[in-house]
Amino acid sequence: MIQKYFKNWCGERLPLDTIRNHFKNKFVPRHRHTIWYYLGGLTVFFFVIQLLTGVLLMIYYKPTMEGAHQSVVYIINEVPFGWLIRSIHSWAANLMIATLLLHLMRVFYLQAYRPPRELMWMSGFILLFLILGFGFTGYLLPWDDIAFYATQIGTEVPKSIPLVGPTLVALLRGGEDIGEATITRMYTLHVFVLPIATLLFVGIHLFLSQYYGASKPITTRPKGKDIPFYPNFVLRDLRTWCIALILLIGVAILMPWGLGEEADILRPAPEGVKPEWYFIPMYQTLNILPARILIFDGETILNSVLMIGGFVVFLLPFLDRKAKQRERNKFILTAGTLVILYCIVITVSAYI
Amino acid sequence: MYAKMIFTIFVGTSLLFSLDTGPNTVVCDLVVMQVQAGQNNIETKIEFPSFEYRINLLLYFVFPVLILLILLILKIRQLDLHLDDDSRTN
């Protein structure tokens, strides 16, 4: 009775029938790559977990040099289930980046970025940078020694960008060195600026994905009839989320996220300081690159290559000349595969 | 139907958690990390609950999600049986 009244009340005020009809008429292609369609939803799922656990951590965290590390110790030791919430937050962050990278690779290999989905690719690419930004800004917040030195290395990288480099570093650090101002800035970016920007772009990305629907790969044969989005695919998404939740809680409980020694700016850097795994390709390339190549600085060359490369990937839908003929672009696929292989090899070599 | 199902499972689990005090009595002794708190020489250490406690916690959590997962799989299988009858042709 109440349910019916509420349904009617909402139906008179909101376009519920239009939404229902949209979902009823939406279908997801069924082929041997259908499994990869779950990665986008999985990334959103981890993002929601990040928002929820992040809010809980914010209640106790103190973004100051004196308070940061001690407040994290307090969260782990004193707050009921604090260790679990922090562990889930840290593990989900890594899993979110992993699923996002896999989702990006799925779109790239199935060439789903092609027209009319250019805006989806571009909004997704911006989301990748925002999510990496979360990782970078969140890494310093526990204020332990590894985080401190990794951030020092990380914030040093933009220094060699011509014209804007030193200003960018000063803007990130809030001064010449990492200190109180850096924590405050990273915290503001991590809990306010990046979440708002990410929610905006996630909204745009989801709207576009509903508008265009799932792309059909050009060379893959269909495997039966399409799957209705609602309820069939939504339930499959829920099933994936349940499995992800079990795995996430499992690793968070059995391998709780640790905490290093409190950062001391006067102490020399400990051995084996590395950034998070998703920044390793850039960090390792910087290590193997000579300090000077001809008349140019090694770091400047790397920054320039990364900026040009990023710009090329961002504009990929417009550069793919075979999109109109609906053929596989072997050049783009080979180039992308080489870059991915390089990143995997160099990341693995950093840990061996 | 799904909302009711999810609601029942999670309310049930919450009640189970609130009633049960067993795992809380286990002493937290497994992982102890000594941490020197910077220049102030304040000794702080982080402690995670014991392995036994964490396994109990895992079971309490995983059990309802597993039930939900099984129900979802059954529902998906049921829907898939009718997939070829009423879904769109390519």
Short mmCIF file of C-alpha atoms in Angstrom, two decimals:
data_model
loop_
_atom_site.label_atom_id
_atom_site.label_comp_id
_atom_site.label_asym_id
_atom_site.label_seq_id
_atom_site.Cartn_x
_atom_site.Cartn_y
_atom_site.Cartn_z
CA MET A 1 0.00 0.00 0.00
CA ILE A 2 2.69 2.49 1.11
CA GLN A 3 4.98 1.18 -1.64
CA LYS A 4 2.28 1.80 -4.29
CA TYR A 5 1.53 5.28 -2.94
CA PHE A 6 5.25 6.15 -2.95
CA LYS A 7 5.62 4.78 -6.50
CA ASN A 8 2.69 6.87 -7.74
CA TRP A 9 3.93 9.96 -5.89
CA CYS A 10 7.38 9.66 -7.49
CA GLY A 11 5.87 8.75 -10.89
CA GLU A 12 3.86 11.98 -10.93
CA ARG A 13 6.95 14.06 -10.23
CA LEU A 14 9.79 12.23 -11.97
CA PRO A 15 10.13 10.76 -15.50
CA LEU A 16 10.27 7.20 -14.08
CA ASP A 17 8.53 5.65 -17.12
CA THR A 18 11.08 7.21 -19.48
CA ILE A 19 13.94 5.83 -17.35
CA ARG A 20 12.27 2.40 -17.14
CA ASN A 21 11.71 2.30 -20.91
CA HIS A 22 15.33 3.34 -21.51
CA PHE A 23 16.68 0.45 -19.41
CA LYS A 24 14.18 -2.02 -20.90
CA ASN A 25 15.34 -1.16 -24.42
CA LYS A 26 19.03 -1.27 -23.61
CA PHE A 27 20.99 -4.38 -24.54
CA VAL A 28 24.55 -5.55 -23.98
CA PRO A 29 26.27 -7.48 -26.81
CA ARG A 30 27.13 -11.11 -26.07
CA HIS A 31 30.47 -12.34 -27.43
CA ARG A 32 33.69 -13.88 -26.15
CA HIS A 33 34.85 -10.51 -24.73
CA THR A 34 31.62 -9.73 -22.82
CA ILE A 35 33.40 -10.49 -19.52
CA TRP A 36 35.49 -7.34 -19.93
CA TYR A 37 32.36 -5.17 -19.81
CA TYR A 38 32.29 -5.62 -16.02
CA LEU A 39 35.53 -3.68 -15.47
CA GLY A 40 33.95 -0.22 -15.77
CA GLY A 41 31.27 -1.03 -13.19
CA LEU A 42 33.89 -2.60 -10.96
CA THR A 43 35.95 0.62 -11.01
CA VAL A 44 32.87 2.65 -10.01
CA PHE A 45 32.20 0.12 -7.22
CA PHE A 46 35.72 0.57 -5.80
CA PHE A 47 35.36 4.34 -6.14
CA VAL A 48 32.17 4.27 -4.03
CA ILE A 49 34.02 2.18 -1.41
CA GLN A 50 36.78 4.79 -1.43
CA LEU A 51 34.28 7.60 -0.82
CA LEU A 52 32.59 5.76 2.06
CA THR A 53 35.77 4.63 3.82
CA GLY A 54 37.45 7.98 3.09
CA VAL A 55 34.69 9.86 4.92
CA LEU A 56 35.13 7.58 7.95
CA LEU A 57 38.90 8.14 7.97
CA MET A 58 38.43 11.91 7.64
CA ILE A 59 36.62 11.96 10.99
CA TYR A 60 39.83 11.07 12.86
CA TYR A 61 42.65 12.11 10.52
CA LYS A 62 44.64 15.29 11.31
CA PRO A 63 46.44 16.90 8.32
CA THR A 64 49.38 18.36 10.25
CA MET A 65 53.04 17.35 10.58
CA GLU A 66 52.60 16.60 14.27
CA GLY A 67 49.18 15.01 14.03
CA ALA A 68 49.14 13.05 10.74
CA HIS A 69 51.12 9.96 11.74
CA GLN A 70 49.77 9.86 15.28
CA SER A 71 46.19 10.18 14.07
CA VAL A 72 46.72 7.19 11.73
CA VAL A 73 48.17 5.22 14.65
CA TYR A 74 45.09 6.23 16.65
CA ILE A 75 42.78 5.10 13.82
CA ILE A 76 44.49 1.70 13.72
CA ASN A 77 44.73 1.12 17.47
CA GLU A 78 41.82 2.91 19.09
CA VAL A 79 39.00 3.51 16.63
CA PRO A 80 36.58 0.53 16.47
CA PHE A 81 37.31 -1.25 13.17
CA GLY A 82 39.60 1.67 12.24
CA TRP A 83 42.37 -0.71 11.11
CA LEU A 84 39.85 -2.46 8.84
CA ILE A 85 38.45 0.75 7.33
CA ARG A 86 41.97 2.02 6.60
CA SER A 87 43.00 -1.34 5.20
CA ILE A 88 39.93 -1.45 2.93
CA HIS A 89 40.65 2.14 1.81
CA SER A 90 44.26 1.34 0.87
CA TRP A 91 43.52 -1.98 -0.84
CA ALA A 92 40.50 -0.60 -2.71
CA ALA A 93 42.63 2.31 -3.97
CA ASN A 94 45.08 -0.12 -5.58
CA LEU A 95 42.32 -2.36 -6.93
CA MET A 96 40.50 0.66 -8.35
CA ILE A 97 43.59 1.74 -10.28
CA ALA A 98 44.16 -1.84 -11.50
CA THR A 99 40.55 -2.22 -12.77
CA LEU A 100 40.69 1.25 -14.31
CA LEU A 101 43.88 0.39 -16.23
CA LEU A 102 42.35 -2.93 -17.37
CA HIS A 103 39.17 -1.12 -18.42
CA LEU A 104 41.26 1.34 -20.44
CA MET A 105 43.08 -1.57 -22.08
CA ARG A 106 39.75 -3.26 -22.90
CA VAL A 107 38.49 -0.09 -24.62
CA PHE A 108 41.81 0.25 -26.46
CA TYR A 109 42.04 -3.36 -27.70
CA LEU A 110 38.38 -3.59 -28.73
CA GLN A 111 38.82 -0.13 -30.31
CA ALA A 112 35.68 1.06 -28.55
CA TYR A 113 37.03 4.64 -28.49
CA ARG A 114 36.06 5.14 -32.11
CA PRO A 115 33.29 7.53 -33.20
CA PRO A 116 30.72 8.26 -31.84
CA ARG A 117 32.39 7.43 -28.49
CA GLU A 118 35.22 10.01 -28.62
CA LEU A 119 33.87 11.92 -25.62
CA MET A 120 33.67 8.71 -23.58
CA TRP A 121 37.33 7.99 -24.27
CA MET A 122 38.35 11.56 -23.44
CA SER A 123 36.34 11.69 -20.20
CA GLY A 124 37.75 8.26 -19.27
CA PHE A 125 41.29 9.46 -19.91
CA ILE A 126 40.71 12.51 -17.68
CA LEU A 127 39.33 10.13 -15.02
CA LEU A 128 42.54 8.09 -15.20
CA PHE A 129 44.56 11.20 -14.34
CA LEU A 130 42.19 12.14 -11.54
CA ILE A 131 42.38 8.65 -10.03
CA LEU A 132 46.19 8.65 -10.27
CA GLY A 133 46.01 12.05 -8.57
CA PHE A 134 44.12 10.41 -5.70
CA GLY A 135 46.91 7.85 -5.38
CA PHE A 136 49.63 10.50 -5.44
CA THR A 137 48.01 12.88 -2.95
CA GLY A 138 46.87 10.10 -0.61
CA TYR A 139 50.29 8.47 -0.42
CA LEU A 140 51.79 11.26 1.74
CA LEU A 141 48.89 11.53 4.19
CA PRO A 142 50.03 8.82 6.70
CA TRP A 143 53.29 10.84 6.98
CA ASP A 144 55.56 7.81 7.26
CA ASP A 145 59.11 7.81 5.92
CA ILE A 146 58.44 5.86 2.71
CA ALA A 147 55.55 8.17 1.83
CA PHE A 148 57.65 11.22 2.63
CA TYR A 149 60.58 10.30 0.38
CA ALA A 150 58.37 8.91 -2.39
CA THR A 151 56.47 12.22 -2.45
CA GLN A 152 59.74 14.10 -2.48
CA ILE A 153 60.79 12.18 -5.59
CA GLY A 154 57.34 12.49 -7.13
CA THR A 155 57.03 16.23 -6.65
CA GLU A 156 60.56 16.66 -8.06
CA VAL A 157 59.52 15.23 -11.46
CA PRO A 158 57.58 18.25 -12.81
CA LYS A 159 60.55 20.54 -11.98
CA SER A 160 62.11 20.05 -15.41
CA ILE A 161 58.98 21.02 -17.35
CA PRO A 162 60.01 24.12 -19.30
CA LEU A 163 58.68 27.45 -17.99
CA VAL A 164 56.05 26.15 -15.54
CA GLY A 165 58.08 23.38 -13.81
CA PRO A 166 59.45 25.20 -10.74
CA THR A 167 56.14 27.01 -10.17
CA LEU A 168 54.28 23.69 -10.36
CA VAL A 169 56.61 22.12 -7.76
CA ALA A 170 56.22 25.12 -5.44
CA LEU A 171 52.45 24.92 -5.91
CA LEU A 172 52.38 21.23 -5.00
CA ARG A 173 54.73 21.50 -2.03
CA GLY A 174 53.66 24.90 -0.75
CA GLY A 175 57.30 25.89 -0.54
CA GLU A 176 60.72 24.58 -1.46
CA ASP A 177 60.55 21.46 0.70
CA ILE A 178 57.92 19.01 1.80
CA GLY A 179 56.36 20.03 5.09
CA GLU A 180 53.20 21.21 6.79
CA ALA A 181 51.99 23.12 3.73
CA THR A 182 52.44 20.01 1.54
CA ILE A 183 50.26 17.86 3.80
CA THR A 184 47.53 20.52 3.86
CA ARG A 185 47.63 20.85 0.07
CA MET A 186 47.65 17.12 -0.57
CA TYR A 187 44.80 16.69 1.91
CA THR A 188 42.69 19.44 0.29
CA LEU A 189 43.28 17.93 -3.14
CA HIS A 190 42.60 14.39 -1.88
CA VAL A 191 39.37 15.03 0.02
CA PHE A 192 37.83 17.98 -1.78
CA VAL A 193 39.15 18.99 -5.22
CA LEU A 194 39.73 15.53 -6.71
CA PRO A 195 36.48 13.94 -5.42
CA ILE A 196 34.36 16.79 -6.86
CA ALA A 197 36.17 16.67 -10.22
CA THR A 198 35.99 12.85 -10.29
CA LEU A 199 32.26 12.78 -9.46
CA LEU A 200 31.66 15.28 -12.26
CA PHE A 201 33.57 13.23 -14.83
CA VAL A 202 32.14 9.91 -13.59
CA GLY A 203 28.69 11.45 -14.08
CA ILE A 204 29.56 12.54 -17.63
CA HIS A 205 31.14 9.15 -18.41
CA LEU A 206 28.15 7.17 -17.08
CA PHE A 207 25.67 9.40 -18.90
CA LEU A 208 27.57 8.86 -22.16
CA SER A 209 27.81 5.11 -21.58
CA GLN A 210 24.01 4.97 -21.09
CA TYR A 211 23.46 7.15 -24.14
CA TYR A 212 25.70 5.21 -26.54
CA GLY A 213 25.39 1.77 -24.94
CA ALA A 214 28.08 -0.92 -24.98
CA SER A 215 30.20 -0.99 -28.14
CA LYS A 216 30.33 -4.04 -30.38
CA PRO A 217 33.84 -5.17 -31.32
CA ILE A 218 34.34 -5.07 -35.08
CA THR A 219 36.02 -8.41 -35.61
CA THR A 220 34.34 -10.50 -32.91
CA ARG A 221 31.43 -12.76 -33.74
CA PRO A 222 28.30 -12.50 -31.59
CA LYS A 223 27.65 -15.41 -29.24
CA GLY A 224 23.87 -15.59 -29.26
CA LYS A 225 21.36 -12.85 -28.66
CA ASP A 226 22.11 -9.63 -26.79
CA ILE A 227 21.65 -9.51 -23.01
CA PRO A 228 18.96 -7.13 -21.71
CA PHE A 229 20.65 -4.48 -19.55
CA TYR A 230 17.89 -4.67 -16.94
CA PRO A 231 17.59 -6.98 -15.08
CA ASN A 232 20.07 -9.48 -16.65
CA PHE A 233 23.21 -7.37 -16.91
CA VAL A 234 22.54 -5.36 -13.75
CA LEU A 235 22.35 -8.65 -11.80
CA ARG A 236 25.58 -9.84 -13.42
CA ASP A 237 27.20 -6.57 -12.34
CA LEU A 238 25.93 -7.12 -8.79
CA ARG A 239 27.39 -10.65 -8.86
CA THR A 240 30.79 -9.24 -9.88
CA TRP A 241 30.60 -6.64 -7.11
CA CYS A 242 29.81 -9.35 -4.54
CA ILE A 243 32.88 -11.34 -5.63
CA ALA A 244 35.00 -8.15 -5.56
CA LEU A 245 33.69 -7.29 -2.09
CA ILE A 246 34.59 -10.74 -0.74
CA LEU A 247 38.09 -10.50 -2.22
CA LEU A 248 38.57 -6.93 -0.98
CA ILE A 249 37.45 -7.66 2.57
CA GLY A 250 39.48 -10.88 2.48
CA VAL A 251 42.77 -9.16 1.66
CA ALA A 252 41.97 -6.19 3.94
CA ILE A 253 41.38 -8.50 6.92
CA LEU A 254 44.10 -11.08 6.29
CA MET A 255 46.76 -8.62 5.11
CA PRO A 256 46.02 -5.38 6.97
CA TRP A 257 47.71 -2.31 5.49
CA GLY A 258 50.77 -1.42 7.57
CA LEU A 259 52.32 1.87 8.57
CA GLY A 260 55.99 2.85 8.48
CA GLU A 261 58.03 4.90 10.89
CA GLU A 262 57.01 8.54 11.26
CA ALA A 263 58.67 10.77 8.67
CA ASP A 264 61.67 12.71 9.87
CA ILE A 265 62.84 15.39 7.48
CA LEU A 266 66.37 15.34 8.99
CA ARG A 267 66.87 11.60 8.59
CA PRO A 268 68.53 10.28 5.39
CA ALA A 269 66.25 8.45 2.94
CA PRO A 270 65.88 4.74 3.79
CA GLU A 271 66.93 2.19 1.18
CA GLY A 272 64.46 0.88 -1.35
CA VAL A 273 62.12 3.86 -1.38
CA LYS A 274 59.80 3.48 -4.33
CA PRO A 275 56.62 5.18 -5.41
CA GLU A 276 53.40 3.15 -5.71
CA TRP A 277 53.41 0.46 -8.43
CA TYR A 278 51.41 2.58 -10.88
CA PHE A 279 54.11 5.27 -10.91
CA ILE A 280 56.99 2.79 -11.25
CA PRO A 281 57.26 2.91 -15.10
CA MET A 282 57.86 6.67 -14.94
CA TYR A 283 60.19 6.41 -11.94
CA GLN A 284 62.29 3.57 -13.40
CA THR A 285 62.56 5.27 -16.81
CA LEU A 286 63.85 8.34 -15.02
CA ASN A 287 66.45 6.18 -13.24
CA ILE A 288 67.77 4.53 -16.42
CA LEU A 289 67.77 7.71 -18.48
CA PRO A 290 71.14 9.53 -18.65
CA ALA A 291 71.28 12.90 -16.90
CA ARG A 292 71.97 14.63 -20.20
CA ILE A 293 71.04 13.60 -23.74
CA LEU A 294 72.87 15.83 -26.26
CA ILE A 295 72.11 19.35 -25.07
CA PHE A 296 68.92 18.42 -23.23
CA ASP A 297 68.31 17.44 -19.63
CA GLY A 298 67.15 13.78 -19.25
CA GLU A 299 64.19 14.72 -17.05
CA THR A 300 63.07 17.39 -19.50
CA ILE A 301 63.08 14.83 -22.31
CA LEU A 302 61.05 12.35 -20.24
CA ASN A 303 58.51 15.00 -19.25
CA SER A 304 58.19 16.15 -22.86
CA VAL A 305 57.72 12.56 -24.12
CA LEU A 306 55.10 11.89 -21.41
CA MET A 307 53.21 15.09 -22.21
CA ILE A 308 53.22 14.46 -25.97
CA GLY A 309 52.36 10.78 -25.44
CA GLY A 310 49.49 11.70 -23.10
CA PHE A 311 48.18 14.19 -25.63
CA VAL A 312 48.34 11.59 -28.43
CA VAL A 313 46.45 9.02 -26.33
CA PHE A 314 43.87 11.66 -25.37
CA LEU A 315 43.25 12.46 -29.05
CA LEU A 316 43.43 8.82 -30.19
CA PRO A 317 39.85 8.64 -31.58
CA PHE A 318 40.71 11.49 -33.96
CA LEU A 319 44.07 9.99 -35.00
CA ASP A 320 42.72 6.53 -35.87
CA ARG A 321 42.46 6.76 -39.66
CA LYS A 322 40.88 3.32 -40.04
CA ALA A 323 37.87 4.11 -37.86
CA LYS A 324 35.65 5.01 -40.83
CA GLN A 325 36.49 1.79 -42.75
CA ARG A 326 35.66 -0.23 -39.59
CA GLU A 327 38.97 -2.10 -39.81
CA ARG A 328 41.44 -2.95 -37.05
CA ASN A 329 44.22 -0.38 -36.89
CA LYS A 330 47.25 -2.65 -36.57
CA PHE A 331 49.72 0.22 -36.20
CA ILE A 332 47.90 1.71 -33.21
CA LEU A 333 47.37 -1.72 -31.62
CA THR A 334 51.06 -2.67 -32.02
CA ALA A 335 52.29 0.68 -30.66
CA GLY A 336 49.94 0.40 -27.67
CA THR A 337 51.00 -3.20 -26.99
CA LEU A 338 54.68 -2.18 -27.00
CA VAL A 339 54.03 0.63 -24.50
CA ILE A 340 52.03 -1.74 -22.24
CA LEU A 341 54.76 -4.43 -22.44
CA TYR A 342 57.43 -1.85 -21.60
CA CYS A 343 55.45 -0.70 -18.55
CA ILE A 344 54.96 -4.30 -17.34
CA VAL A 345 58.62 -5.29 -17.85
CA ILE A 346 60.02 -2.17 -16.19
CA THR A 347 57.58 -2.48 -13.24
CA VAL A 348 58.49 -6.13 -12.66
CA SER A 349 62.22 -5.31 -12.94
CA ALA A 350 61.84 -2.71 -10.17
CA TYR A 351 60.63 -5.36 -7.73
CA ILE A 352 63.14 -8.11 -8.62
CA MET B 1 12.13 -8.21 -4.14
CA TYR B 2 15.90 -7.66 -4.38
CA ALA B 3 15.74 -4.69 -2.02
CA LYS B 4 13.92 -6.81 0.56
CA MET B 5 16.40 -9.65 0.11
CA ILE B 6 19.46 -7.40 0.55
CA PHE B 7 17.83 -5.56 3.46
CA THR B 8 17.05 -8.82 5.28
CA ILE B 9 20.57 -10.19 4.82
CA PHE B 10 22.31 -7.04 6.05
CA VAL B 11 19.95 -6.36 8.95
CA GLY B 12 20.40 -10.02 9.95
CA THR B 13 24.16 -9.68 9.85
CA SER B 14 24.10 -6.44 11.83
CA LEU B 15 22.01 -8.10 14.53
CA LEU B 16 24.41 -11.02 14.58
CA PHE B 17 27.30 -8.60 15.08
CA SER B 18 25.58 -6.67 17.82
CA LEU B 19 24.62 -9.81 19.74
CA ASP B 20 27.92 -11.60 19.45
CA THR B 21 30.71 -10.54 21.76
CA GLY B 22 32.94 -13.56 21.23
CA PRO B 23 35.73 -12.27 18.99
CA ASN B 24 36.11 -9.03 20.98
CA THR B 25 37.48 -10.94 23.95
CA VAL B 26 40.46 -12.21 21.97
CA VAL B 27 43.61 -10.35 22.94
CA CYS B 28 45.15 -8.34 20.12
CA ASP B 29 48.63 -9.77 20.05
CA LEU B 30 49.55 -10.95 16.59
CA VAL B 31 51.03 -8.05 14.73
CA VAL B 32 52.91 -5.45 16.69
CA MET B 33 54.97 -2.89 14.88
CA GLN B 34 57.28 -0.66 16.84
CA VAL B 35 57.22 2.89 15.60
CA GLN B 36 59.38 5.73 16.84
CA ALA B 37 57.37 8.92 16.67
CA GLY B 38 59.87 11.31 15.07
CA GLN B 39 61.97 13.76 17.01
CA ASN B 40 59.75 13.71 20.07
CA ASN B 41 60.84 10.15 20.89
CA ILE B 42 57.28 9.26 21.74
CA GLU B 43 57.03 5.52 21.32
CA THR B 44 53.94 4.49 19.45
CA LYS B 45 53.06 1.10 18.11
CA ILE B 46 50.35 -0.13 15.85
CA GLU B 47 48.49 -3.27 16.77
CA PHE B 48 46.25 -5.32 14.57
CA PRO B 49 43.72 -7.74 16.04
CA SER B 50 44.85 -11.35 16.39
CA PHE B 51 44.63 -13.75 13.45
CA GLU B 52 41.87 -15.72 15.15
CA TYR B 53 39.76 -12.60 15.60
CA ARG B 54 40.30 -11.58 11.99
CA ILE B 55 39.31 -15.02 10.68
CA ASN B 56 36.08 -14.83 12.72
CA LEU B 57 35.40 -11.37 11.36
CA LEU B 58 36.01 -12.59 7.83
CA LEU B 59 33.56 -15.44 8.25
CA TYR B 60 30.88 -13.18 9.72
CA PHE B 61 31.26 -10.85 6.78
CA VAL B 62 31.72 -13.33 3.96
CA PHE B 63 28.77 -15.54 4.95
CA PRO B 64 25.92 -13.07 4.14
CA VAL B 65 27.67 -11.86 0.98
CA LEU B 66 28.07 -15.47 -0.14
CA ILE B 67 24.33 -16.08 0.40
CA LEU B 68 23.60 -12.97 -1.66
CA LEU B 69 26.02 -14.17 -4.34
CA ILE B 70 24.38 -17.61 -4.54
CA LEU B 71 20.90 -16.02 -4.78
CA LEU B 72 22.14 -13.74 -7.54
CA ILE B 73 23.70 -16.62 -9.48
CA LEU B 74 20.45 -18.61 -9.21
CA LYS B 75 18.42 -15.61 -10.40
CA ILE B 76 20.84 -15.01 -13.31
CA ARG B 77 20.60 -18.66 -14.37
CA GLN B 78 16.81 -18.46 -14.23
CA LEU B 79 16.79 -15.30 -16.37
CA ASP B 80 19.31 -16.78 -18.81
CA LEU B 81 16.97 -19.70 -19.49
CA HIS B 82 14.47 -17.24 -20.95
CA LEU B 83 17.10 -15.11 -22.64
CA ASP B 84 16.72 -16.64 -26.08
CA ASP B 85 12.94 -16.30 -25.97
CA ASP B 86 12.55 -12.64 -25.24
CA SER B 87 15.80 -10.80 -25.94
CA ARG B 88 16.58 -8.78 -29.03
CA THR B 89 17.93 -10.58 -32.07
CA ASN B 90 21.20 -9.43 -33.55
#
